[in-house]
Every structure is written in C-alpha cells, then in structure tokens.
Amino acid sequence: MKKLFISALLLVFLAACASHTPAPEPKGTPFPINQGYEIKGEVRHVL
C-alpha cells in the first residue's frame, strides 16, 4: 500500500517536472511588464 502511494507521488512529481519544462514560454510574458517598470523607473529618475 505504501509502495503504491510512493509510486503515485513520484508520478505526480515527474508530471510536475514535465510541466515545468515548457515554463520558459509563460516566463516570457513578464518581460513586457518589466519594460513598463523600466519606463516608470525613468520617470522616477527625472524626480
């Protein structure tokens, strides 16, 4: 019973790792937000 639970947990962990590999695509979206922050930083620089 314990072995089955551990194997299921390992499978979930592996699935999480597999879903993490395509993560760089969603990570690319914050970059435009960062550009906006850079513009805000420039405004602060003027102050």
PDB file of C-alpha atoms in Angstrom:
ATOM      1  CA  MET A   1       0.000   0.000   0.000  1.00  0.00           C
ATOM      2  CA  LYS A   2       2.828   2.387   0.887  1.00  0.00           C
ATOM      3  CA  LYS A   3       4.736   1.490  -2.284  1.00  0.00           C
ATOM      4  CA  LEU A   4       1.662   2.340  -4.371  1.00  0.00           C
ATOM      5  CA  PHE A   5       1.340   5.726  -2.648  1.00  0.00           C
ATOM      6  CA  ILE A   6       5.056   6.493  -3.109  1.00  0.00           C
ATOM      7  CA  SER A   7       4.928   5.496  -6.791  1.00  0.00           C
ATOM      8  CA  ALA A   8       1.848   7.704  -7.300  1.00  0.00           C
ATOM      9  CA  LEU A   9       3.610  10.598  -5.557  1.00  0.00           C
ATOM     10  CA  LEU A  10       6.687  10.068  -7.742  1.00  0.00           C
ATOM     11  CA  LEU A  11       4.473  10.068 -10.845  1.00  0.00           C
ATOM     12  CA  VAL A  12       2.887  13.371  -9.775  1.00  0.00           C
ATOM     13  CA  PHE A  13       6.368  14.805  -9.102  1.00  0.00           C
ATOM     14  CA  LEU A  14       7.573  13.695 -12.542  1.00  0.00           C
ATOM     15  CA  ALA A  15       4.448  15.190 -14.134  1.00  0.00           C
ATOM     16  CA  ALA A  16       5.166  18.476 -12.321  1.00  0.00           C
ATOM     17  CA  CYS A  17       8.739  18.430 -13.641  1.00  0.00           C
ATOM     18  CA  ALA A  18       7.487  17.712 -17.163  1.00  0.00           C
ATOM     19  CA  SER A  19       5.026  20.612 -16.954  1.00  0.00           C
ATOM     20  CA  HIS A  20       7.850  22.860 -15.704  1.00  0.00           C
ATOM     21  CA  THR A  21       9.958  22.319 -18.851  1.00  0.00           C
ATOM     22  CA  PRO A  22       7.668  24.411 -21.131  1.00  0.00           C
ATOM     23  CA  ALA A  23       7.593  27.107 -18.392  1.00  0.00           C
ATOM     24  CA  PRO A  24      10.019  29.446 -20.270  1.00  0.00           C
ATOM     25  CA  GLU A  25       7.113  30.406 -22.604  1.00  0.00           C
ATOM     26  CA  PRO A  26       4.901  31.879 -19.808  1.00  0.00           C
ATOM     27  CA  LYS A  27       8.041  33.406 -18.244  1.00  0.00           C
ATOM     28  CA  GLY A  28       8.473  35.448 -21.451  1.00  0.00           C
ATOM     29  CA  THR A  29       5.245  37.397 -20.720  1.00  0.00           C
ATOM     30  CA  PRO A  30       6.576  39.294 -17.645  1.00  0.00           C
ATOM     31  CA  PHE A  31       9.258  40.894 -19.846  1.00  0.00           C
ATOM     32  CA  PRO A  32       6.847  43.486 -21.353  1.00  0.00           C
ATOM     33  CA  ILE A  33       5.719  44.265 -17.778  1.00  0.00           C
ATOM     34  CA  ASN A  34       9.400  44.747 -16.849  1.00  0.00           C
ATOM     35  CA  GLN A  35       9.743  47.197 -19.762  1.00  0.00           C
ATOM     36  CA  GLY A  36       6.828  49.154 -18.258  1.00  0.00           C
ATOM     37  CA  TYR A  37       8.609  49.175 -14.909  1.00  0.00           C
ATOM     38  CA  GLU A  38      11.740  50.489 -16.638  1.00  0.00           C
ATOM     39  CA  ILE A  39       9.696  53.423 -18.022  1.00  0.00           C
ATOM     40  CA  LYS A  40       8.349  54.075 -14.502  1.00  0.00           C
ATOM     41  CA  GLY A  41      11.952  53.991 -13.259  1.00  0.00           C
ATOM     42  CA  GLU A  42      12.896  56.658 -15.840  1.00  0.00           C
ATOM     43  CA  VAL A  43      10.077  58.889 -14.562  1.00  0.00           C
ATOM     44  CA  ARG A  44      11.419  58.415 -11.026  1.00  0.00           C
ATOM     45  CA  HIS A  45      14.875  59.328 -12.301  1.00  0.00           C
ATOM     46  CA  VAL A  46      13.503  62.695 -13.507  1.00  0.00           C
ATOM     47  CA  LEU A  47      12.156  63.340  -9.985  1.00  0.00           C
TER      48      LEU A  47
END
